[in-house]
XYZ file of C-alpha atoms in Angstrom:
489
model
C -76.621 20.053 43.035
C -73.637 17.454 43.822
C -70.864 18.738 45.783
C -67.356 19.994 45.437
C -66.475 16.281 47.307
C -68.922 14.523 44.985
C -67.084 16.064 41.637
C -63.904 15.337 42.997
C -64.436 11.960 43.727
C -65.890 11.124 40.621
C -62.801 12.470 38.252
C -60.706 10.687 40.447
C -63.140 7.723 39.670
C -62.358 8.363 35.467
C -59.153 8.871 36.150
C -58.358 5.563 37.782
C -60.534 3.915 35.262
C -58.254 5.609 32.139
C -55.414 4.142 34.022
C -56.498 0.797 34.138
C -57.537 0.182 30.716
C -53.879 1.931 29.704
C -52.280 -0.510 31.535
C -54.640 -3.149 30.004
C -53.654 -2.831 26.781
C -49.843 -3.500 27.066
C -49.154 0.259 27.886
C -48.068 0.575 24.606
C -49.120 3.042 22.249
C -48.075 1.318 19.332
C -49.674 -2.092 20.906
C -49.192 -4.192 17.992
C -45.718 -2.998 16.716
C -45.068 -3.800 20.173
C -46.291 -6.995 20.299
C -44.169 -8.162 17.103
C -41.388 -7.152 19.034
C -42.145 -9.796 21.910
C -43.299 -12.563 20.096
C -39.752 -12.740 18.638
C -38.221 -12.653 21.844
C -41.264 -14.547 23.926
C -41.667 -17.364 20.886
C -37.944 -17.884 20.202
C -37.482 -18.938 23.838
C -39.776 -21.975 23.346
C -37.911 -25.712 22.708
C -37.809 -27.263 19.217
C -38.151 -23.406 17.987
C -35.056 -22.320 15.519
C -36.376 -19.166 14.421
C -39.598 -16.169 14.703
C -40.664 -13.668 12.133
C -43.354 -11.527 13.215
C -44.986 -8.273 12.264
C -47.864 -6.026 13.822
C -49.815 -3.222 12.838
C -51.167 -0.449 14.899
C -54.770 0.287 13.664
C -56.063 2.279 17.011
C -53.780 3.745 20.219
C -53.178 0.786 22.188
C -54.547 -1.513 19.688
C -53.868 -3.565 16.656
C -52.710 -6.700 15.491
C -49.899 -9.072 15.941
C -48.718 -12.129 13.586
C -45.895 -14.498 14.013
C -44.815 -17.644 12.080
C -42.784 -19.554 14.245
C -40.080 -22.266 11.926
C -38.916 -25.036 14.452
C -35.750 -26.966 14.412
C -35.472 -29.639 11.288
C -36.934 -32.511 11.892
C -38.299 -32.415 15.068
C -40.977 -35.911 16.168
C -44.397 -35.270 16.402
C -44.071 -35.181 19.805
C -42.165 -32.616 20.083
C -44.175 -31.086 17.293
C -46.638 -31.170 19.617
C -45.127 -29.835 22.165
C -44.191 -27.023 20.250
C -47.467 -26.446 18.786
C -49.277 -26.336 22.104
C -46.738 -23.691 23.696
C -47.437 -21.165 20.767
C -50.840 -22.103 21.387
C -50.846 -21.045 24.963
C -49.016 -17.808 23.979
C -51.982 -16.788 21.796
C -54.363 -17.519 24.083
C -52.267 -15.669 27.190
C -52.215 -12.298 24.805
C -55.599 -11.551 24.519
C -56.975 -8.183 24.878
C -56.785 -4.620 22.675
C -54.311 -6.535 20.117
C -55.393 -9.491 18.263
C -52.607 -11.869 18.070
C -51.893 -15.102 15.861
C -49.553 -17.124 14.801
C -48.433 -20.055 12.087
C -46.118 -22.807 12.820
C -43.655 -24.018 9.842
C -41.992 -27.639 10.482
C -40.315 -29.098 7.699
C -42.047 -27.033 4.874
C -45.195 -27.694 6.340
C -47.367 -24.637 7.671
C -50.341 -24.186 9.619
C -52.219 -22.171 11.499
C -52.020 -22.413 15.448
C -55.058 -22.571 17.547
C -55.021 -21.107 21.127
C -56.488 -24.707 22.076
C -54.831 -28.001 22.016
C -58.279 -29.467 20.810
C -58.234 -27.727 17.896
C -54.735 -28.231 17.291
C -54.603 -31.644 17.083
C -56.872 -32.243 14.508
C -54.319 -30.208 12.572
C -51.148 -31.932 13.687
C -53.531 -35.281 13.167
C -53.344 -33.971 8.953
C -49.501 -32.393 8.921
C -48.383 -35.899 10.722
C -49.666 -37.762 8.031
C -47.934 -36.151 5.483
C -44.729 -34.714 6.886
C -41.806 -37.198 6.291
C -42.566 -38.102 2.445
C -39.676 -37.146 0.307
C -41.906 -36.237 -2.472
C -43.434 -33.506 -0.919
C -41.836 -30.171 -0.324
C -44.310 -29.339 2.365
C -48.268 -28.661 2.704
C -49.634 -25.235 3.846
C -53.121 -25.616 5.950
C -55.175 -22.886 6.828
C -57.954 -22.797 9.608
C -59.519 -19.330 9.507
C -63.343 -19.558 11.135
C -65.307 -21.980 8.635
C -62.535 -21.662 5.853
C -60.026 -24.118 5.844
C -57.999 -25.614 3.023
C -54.602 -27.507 2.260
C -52.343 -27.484 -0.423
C -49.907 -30.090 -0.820
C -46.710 -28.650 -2.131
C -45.210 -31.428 -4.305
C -41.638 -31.657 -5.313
C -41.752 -33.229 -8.408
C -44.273 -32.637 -10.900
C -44.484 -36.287 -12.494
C -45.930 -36.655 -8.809
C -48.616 -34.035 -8.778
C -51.635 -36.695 -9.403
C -49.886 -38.822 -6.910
C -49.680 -35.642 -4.770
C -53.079 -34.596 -5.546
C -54.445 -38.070 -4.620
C -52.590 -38.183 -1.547
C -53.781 -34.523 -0.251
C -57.497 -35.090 -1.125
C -57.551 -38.612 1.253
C -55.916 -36.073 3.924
C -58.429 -33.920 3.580
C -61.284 -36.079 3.473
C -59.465 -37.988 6.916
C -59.284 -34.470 8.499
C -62.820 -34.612 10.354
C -63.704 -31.251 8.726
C -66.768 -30.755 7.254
C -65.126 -28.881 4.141
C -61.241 -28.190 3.530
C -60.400 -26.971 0.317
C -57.729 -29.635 -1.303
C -54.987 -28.316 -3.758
C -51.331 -29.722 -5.100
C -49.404 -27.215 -6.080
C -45.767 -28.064 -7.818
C -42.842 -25.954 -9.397
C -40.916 -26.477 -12.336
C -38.462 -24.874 -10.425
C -39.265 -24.476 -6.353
C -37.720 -21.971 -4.484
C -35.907 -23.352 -1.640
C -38.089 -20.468 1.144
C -41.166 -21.334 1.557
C -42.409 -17.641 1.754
C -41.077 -17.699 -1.975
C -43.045 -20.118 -3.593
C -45.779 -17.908 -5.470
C -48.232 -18.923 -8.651
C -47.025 -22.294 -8.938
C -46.637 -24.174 -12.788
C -48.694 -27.028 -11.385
C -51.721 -27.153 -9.676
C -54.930 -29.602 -9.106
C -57.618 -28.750 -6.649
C -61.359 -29.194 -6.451
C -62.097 -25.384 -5.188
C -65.169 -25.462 -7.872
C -65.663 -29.510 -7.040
C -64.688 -32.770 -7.745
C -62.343 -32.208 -10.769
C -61.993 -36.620 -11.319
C -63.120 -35.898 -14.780
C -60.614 -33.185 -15.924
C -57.306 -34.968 -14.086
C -58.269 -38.122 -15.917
C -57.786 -36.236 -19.119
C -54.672 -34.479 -17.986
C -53.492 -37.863 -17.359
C -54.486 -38.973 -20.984
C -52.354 -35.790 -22.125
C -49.188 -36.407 -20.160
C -49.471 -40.005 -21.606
C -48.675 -38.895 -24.851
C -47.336 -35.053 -24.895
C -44.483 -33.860 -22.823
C -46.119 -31.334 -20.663
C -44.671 -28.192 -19.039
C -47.061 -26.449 -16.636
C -50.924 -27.134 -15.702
C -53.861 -25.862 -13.944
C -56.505 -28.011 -13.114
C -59.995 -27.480 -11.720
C -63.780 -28.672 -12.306
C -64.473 -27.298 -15.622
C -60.898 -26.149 -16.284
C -58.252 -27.955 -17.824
C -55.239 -25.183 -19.006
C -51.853 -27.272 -20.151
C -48.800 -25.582 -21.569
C -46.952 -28.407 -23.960
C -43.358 -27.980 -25.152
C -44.402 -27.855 -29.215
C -46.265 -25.428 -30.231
C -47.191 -27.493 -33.310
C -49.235 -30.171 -31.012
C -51.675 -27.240 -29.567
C -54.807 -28.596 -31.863
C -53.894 -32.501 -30.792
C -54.038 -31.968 -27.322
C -56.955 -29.607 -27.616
C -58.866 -32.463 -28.924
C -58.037 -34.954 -26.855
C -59.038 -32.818 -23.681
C -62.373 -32.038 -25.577
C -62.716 -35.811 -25.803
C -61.957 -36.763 -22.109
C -63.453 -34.057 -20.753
C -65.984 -32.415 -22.949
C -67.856 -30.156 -20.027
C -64.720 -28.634 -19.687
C -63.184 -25.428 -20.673
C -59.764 -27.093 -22.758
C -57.216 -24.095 -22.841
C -53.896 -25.605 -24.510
C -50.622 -23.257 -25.258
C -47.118 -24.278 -25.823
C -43.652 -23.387 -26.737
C -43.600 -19.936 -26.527
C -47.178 -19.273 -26.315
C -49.101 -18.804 -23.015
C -52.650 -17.565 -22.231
C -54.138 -16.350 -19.180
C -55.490 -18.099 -16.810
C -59.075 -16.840 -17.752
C -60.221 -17.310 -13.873
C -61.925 -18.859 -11.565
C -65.827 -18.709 -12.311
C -67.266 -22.049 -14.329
C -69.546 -19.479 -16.124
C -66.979 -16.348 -17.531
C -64.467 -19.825 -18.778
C -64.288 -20.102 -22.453
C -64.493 -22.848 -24.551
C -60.975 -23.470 -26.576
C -62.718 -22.088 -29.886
C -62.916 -18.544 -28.110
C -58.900 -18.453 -28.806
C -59.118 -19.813 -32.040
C -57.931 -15.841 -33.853
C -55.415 -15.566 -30.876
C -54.118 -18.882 -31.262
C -53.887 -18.168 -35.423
C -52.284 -14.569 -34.546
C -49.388 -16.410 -32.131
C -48.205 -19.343 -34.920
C -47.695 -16.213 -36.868
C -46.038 -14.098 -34.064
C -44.024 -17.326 -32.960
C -40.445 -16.872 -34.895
C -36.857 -17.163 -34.227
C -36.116 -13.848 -31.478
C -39.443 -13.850 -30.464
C -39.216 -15.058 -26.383
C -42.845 -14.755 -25.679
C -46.275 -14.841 -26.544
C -49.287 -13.970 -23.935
C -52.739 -14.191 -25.186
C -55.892 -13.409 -23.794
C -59.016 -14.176 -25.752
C -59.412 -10.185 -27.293
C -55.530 -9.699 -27.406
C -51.907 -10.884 -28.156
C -48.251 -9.624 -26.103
C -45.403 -10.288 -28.363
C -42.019 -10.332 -26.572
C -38.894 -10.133 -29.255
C -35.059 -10.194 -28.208
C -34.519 -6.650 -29.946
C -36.006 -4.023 -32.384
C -35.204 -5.836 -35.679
C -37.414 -8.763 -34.658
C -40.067 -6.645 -33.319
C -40.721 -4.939 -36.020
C -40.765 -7.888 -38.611
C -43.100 -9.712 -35.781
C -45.366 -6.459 -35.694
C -45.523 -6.090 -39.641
C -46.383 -10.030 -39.613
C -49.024 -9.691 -37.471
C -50.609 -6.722 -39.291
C -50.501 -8.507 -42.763
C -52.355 -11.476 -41.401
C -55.056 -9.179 -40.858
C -56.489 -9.866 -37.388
C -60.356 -10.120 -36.715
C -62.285 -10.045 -33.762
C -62.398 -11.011 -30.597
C -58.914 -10.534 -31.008
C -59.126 -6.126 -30.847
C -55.420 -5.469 -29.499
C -51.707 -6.365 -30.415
C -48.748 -5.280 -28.686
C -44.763 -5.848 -30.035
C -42.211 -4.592 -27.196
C -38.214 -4.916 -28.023
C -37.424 -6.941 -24.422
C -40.190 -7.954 -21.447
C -39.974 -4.260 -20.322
C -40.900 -2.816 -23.708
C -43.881 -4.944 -23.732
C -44.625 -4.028 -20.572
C -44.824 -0.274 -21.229
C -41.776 0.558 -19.116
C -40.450 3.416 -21.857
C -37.742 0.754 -22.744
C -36.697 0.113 -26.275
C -39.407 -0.102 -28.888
C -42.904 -0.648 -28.354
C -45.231 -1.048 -31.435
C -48.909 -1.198 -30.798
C -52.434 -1.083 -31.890
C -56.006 -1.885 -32.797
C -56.222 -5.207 -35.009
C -56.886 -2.755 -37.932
C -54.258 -0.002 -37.357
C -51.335 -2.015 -36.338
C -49.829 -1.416 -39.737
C -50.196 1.910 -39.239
C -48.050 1.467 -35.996
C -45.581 -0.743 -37.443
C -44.768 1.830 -40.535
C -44.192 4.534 -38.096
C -42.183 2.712 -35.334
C -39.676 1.501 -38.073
C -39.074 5.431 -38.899
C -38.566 5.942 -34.428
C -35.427 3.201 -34.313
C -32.806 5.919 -34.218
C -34.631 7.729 -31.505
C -35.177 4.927 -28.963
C -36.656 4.685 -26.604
C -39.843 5.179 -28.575
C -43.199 3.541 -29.196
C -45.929 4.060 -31.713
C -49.732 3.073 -30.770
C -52.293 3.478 -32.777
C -55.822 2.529 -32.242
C -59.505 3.274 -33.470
C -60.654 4.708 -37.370
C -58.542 6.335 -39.097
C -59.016 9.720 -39.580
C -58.003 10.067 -43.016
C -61.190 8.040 -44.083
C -63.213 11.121 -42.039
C -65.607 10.929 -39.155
C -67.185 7.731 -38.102
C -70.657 7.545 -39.190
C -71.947 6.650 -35.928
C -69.887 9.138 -34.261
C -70.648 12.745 -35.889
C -67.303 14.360 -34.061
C -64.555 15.626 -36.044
C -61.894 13.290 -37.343
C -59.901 13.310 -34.314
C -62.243 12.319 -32.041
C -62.369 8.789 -33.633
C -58.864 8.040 -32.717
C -56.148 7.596 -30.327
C -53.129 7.463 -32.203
C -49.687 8.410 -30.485
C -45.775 8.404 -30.805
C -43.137 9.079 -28.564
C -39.540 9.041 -29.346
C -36.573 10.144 -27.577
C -33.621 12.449 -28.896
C -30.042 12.648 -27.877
C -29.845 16.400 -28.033
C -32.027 18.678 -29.946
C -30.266 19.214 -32.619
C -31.505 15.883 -33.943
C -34.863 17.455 -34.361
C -34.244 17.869 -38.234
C -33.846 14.090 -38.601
C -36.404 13.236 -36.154
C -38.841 15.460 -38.263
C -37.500 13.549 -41.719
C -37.782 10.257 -40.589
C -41.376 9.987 -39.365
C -42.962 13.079 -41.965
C -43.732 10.191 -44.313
C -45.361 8.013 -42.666
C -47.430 9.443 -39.558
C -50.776 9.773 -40.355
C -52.712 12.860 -39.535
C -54.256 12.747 -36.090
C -51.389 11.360 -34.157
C -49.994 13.309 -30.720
C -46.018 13.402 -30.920
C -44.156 13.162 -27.761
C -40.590 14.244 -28.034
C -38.345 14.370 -25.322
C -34.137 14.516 -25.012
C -32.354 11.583 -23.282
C -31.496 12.037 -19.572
C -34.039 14.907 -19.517
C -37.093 13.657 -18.425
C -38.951 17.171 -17.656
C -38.757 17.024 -21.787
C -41.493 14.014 -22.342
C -44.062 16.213 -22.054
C -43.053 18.031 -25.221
C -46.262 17.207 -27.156
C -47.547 18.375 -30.373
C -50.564 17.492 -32.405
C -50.298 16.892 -36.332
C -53.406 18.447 -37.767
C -54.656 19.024 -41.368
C -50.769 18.179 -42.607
C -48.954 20.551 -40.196
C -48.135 20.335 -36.006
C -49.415 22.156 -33.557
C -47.585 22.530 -29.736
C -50.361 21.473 -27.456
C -50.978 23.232 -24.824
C -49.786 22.211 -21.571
C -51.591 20.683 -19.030
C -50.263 23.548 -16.314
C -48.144 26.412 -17.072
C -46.414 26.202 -13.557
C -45.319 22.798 -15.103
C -43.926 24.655 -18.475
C -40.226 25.641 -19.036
C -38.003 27.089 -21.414
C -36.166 23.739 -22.324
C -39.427 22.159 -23.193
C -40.698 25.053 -25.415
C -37.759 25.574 -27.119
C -38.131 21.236 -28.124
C -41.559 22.106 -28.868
C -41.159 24.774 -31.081
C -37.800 23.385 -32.847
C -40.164 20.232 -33.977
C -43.069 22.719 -35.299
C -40.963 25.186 -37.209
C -39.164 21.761 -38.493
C -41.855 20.196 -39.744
C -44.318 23.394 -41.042
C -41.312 25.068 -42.580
């Protein structure tokens, strides 16, 4: 049996051993919080340095992580680029312990990741050196994270990007890196932070492979067509042209010059969706040949945008008069697959579902449906009418032996200004809204009220039942039942 002594002397042993590896990792509970705070104090100190943001998070008790980007002074020499460089470098590599720190240098636009070794950091400075200094570039951002390392040359005008692309690909390839990742990026209109330039209008980089193929035919393009965005990538070419009119030319032409490439062409007020990164999902231009039809017919005076993806279209109209005729347009042409959903909002946050305005939506063979019905909602805005799937008046699906409602998900909304519109609500919308369809109803400025929902069955509405009674009030019954004695009589 040990000892009293022997007991004693080993918690004093723990104890010492708790204190040391407290003080080890900065003392701090909050290590990395606490290490943001002195890298903005320890970093700004440093020569050449004009400013430090830095952030940590605290994933354990006296650990986490730290990052810094340190922005030097305005045209500093590579020297003292250097210079800089290898301080920040030595800071990283004197903070190592519980929290992992690291750090990015911007000079001039230009960022990169610091190494804690000047080795390894010169082979970096080697690539920004070379390209710092050129007034056609707005800077370069180059990442070295393990094995992964890429560089994308931000390009300040986009007649340049070619030139830009050319120029970051011979960087690359002079970088003594196995593999770096080459992109040029450009803005139709760059923001003037750096931390602010996101999803750029421009972009050429050989992240699937050599893409020599598809920028010669975005060359051929630009030769003839004034373009006004572009992505390009091995088996990719996506263009957006200012006339809509000149979509089928240049889709031909990039079938031509590149013919193992995916040719995705919109214009005017037309876009489609980047459909991705992998050579093998990419479709071929004919995939969008419905969407395509479905957006010359949705493009009109009012309308401010079109999105398409290959199963749907986004129409975007300055207010509810030109929604509506844009929605009823798009029904009569009488979409067919792929293309299986349409969407008209009143403004960008209609379309986007905010409860803004009008919203008119549905399946490619129910958007009339939708359209007739939102035309009867415009006095109780906001409001939106979807309607999607069989409709039940033609009785259950044959492959689907559930009753009529089953096969559908059909829905309005509309909003009241006090409920004594109910009467008019009820009159408006009686003639058109089919059987089937769940009606939201709620008063303006009363939120708690959008819940209000009924169900119009076999010709007459039913209140539905809520989803909690705790959730249930008086205000929202009375709605409830003012709209079913309306309507049933």
């Amino acid at each position: 049996m040990r000892s009293t002594t022997t007991r004693t002397t080993a918690v004093a042993a723990l104890l010492a051993a708790a204190t040391l590896l407290l003080t080890s990792c900065t003392g701090h509970v909050d290590a990395g919080s606490a290490g943001a705070d002195a890298a903005r104090d320890e970093l700004a100190r440093i020569d050449g340095v004009a400013t430090v943001r830095a952030d940590g998070s605290n994933d354990l008790p006296f650990a986490g992580t730290t990052t810094a980007t340190v922005v030097t002074d305005d045209g500093l020499s590579d020297d003292r680029l250097q210079r800089v460089t290898d301080a920040v470098g030595q800071w990283i590599a004197d903070h190592r312990g519980s929290v992992t720190y690291s750090a990015d240098v911007e000079a001039d636009g230009f960022v990169f990741t610091v190494q804690p070794t000047r080795t390894a950091n010169a082979r970096v400075l080697d690539v920004v050196d070379g390209l710092r200094g050129d007034d056609r570039w707005l800077g370069a951002v180059l990442s070295v994270r393990g094995e992964v390392r890429s560089l994308d040359l931000q390009v300040a005008d986009p007649a340049d990007l070619v030139t830009g692309w050319t120029a970051v690909r011979a960087a690359a390839d002079g970088s003594g890196w196995d593999d770096v990742t080459a992109t040029a990026s450009a803005w139709n209109d760059p923001a003037r932070d750096t931390t602010g330039r996101r999803e750029p209008d421009w972009s050429i980089t050989d992240s699937a492979g050599d893409p020599a193929t598809e920028v010669a035919a975005l060359g051929q393009v630009a030769a003839a067509h004034r373009l006004t965005a572009a992505t390009v990538r091995r088996g990719l070419v996506h263009v957006h042209i200012a006339d809509l009119a000149d979509v089928p030319d240049v889709t031909a032409v990039l079938e031509r010059a590149a013919p193992d490439a995916a040719a995705i062409v919109d214009g005017g007020v037309v876009t489609k969706r980047d459909p991705g990164d992998d050579v093998d999902e990419r479709p071929d231009a004919g995939t969008y040949a419905e969407a395509d039809r479905l957006a010359r017919v949705a493009a009109r005076p009012g309308v401010t945008a079109v999105e398409l993806t290959r199963t749907g279209v986004t129409v975007t109209a300055a207010d509810v008069d030109t929604a509506l005729v844009a929605a009823e347009a798009l029904a009569a042409a009488s979409p067919v697959a792929p293309v299986r959903t349409l969407s008209v909002g009143s403004s960008a946050a209609a379309a986007a579902g905010d409860h803004q305005g009008l919203l008119v939506q549905g399946s490619a063979d129910r958007l009339g449906a939708s359209a007739a019905v939102a035309r009867s909602l415009t006095a109780f805005l906001p409001a939106r009418a979807s309607f999607f799937g069989a409709d039940p008046s033609d009785g259950p699906s044959p492959s689907t032996p559930t009753s009529p409602t089953t096969t559908t998900n059909a829905s309005i909304s509309a909003t009241l200004q006090r409920i004594d519109d109910v009467p008019a609500f009820v009159q408006a919308v009686r003639p058109v809204l089919p059987d089937g369809t769940t009606v939201q109803v709620g008063i303006a400025g009363q939120l708690q009220l959008q819940t209000a929902q009924l169900t119009l069955r076999d010709g007459r509405l039913t209140i539905d039942r809520p989803r909690a009674v705790a959730t249930d009030d008086d205000a929202r019954v009375r709605l409830a039942e003012a709209v079913r004695e309306a309507w049933n009589g």
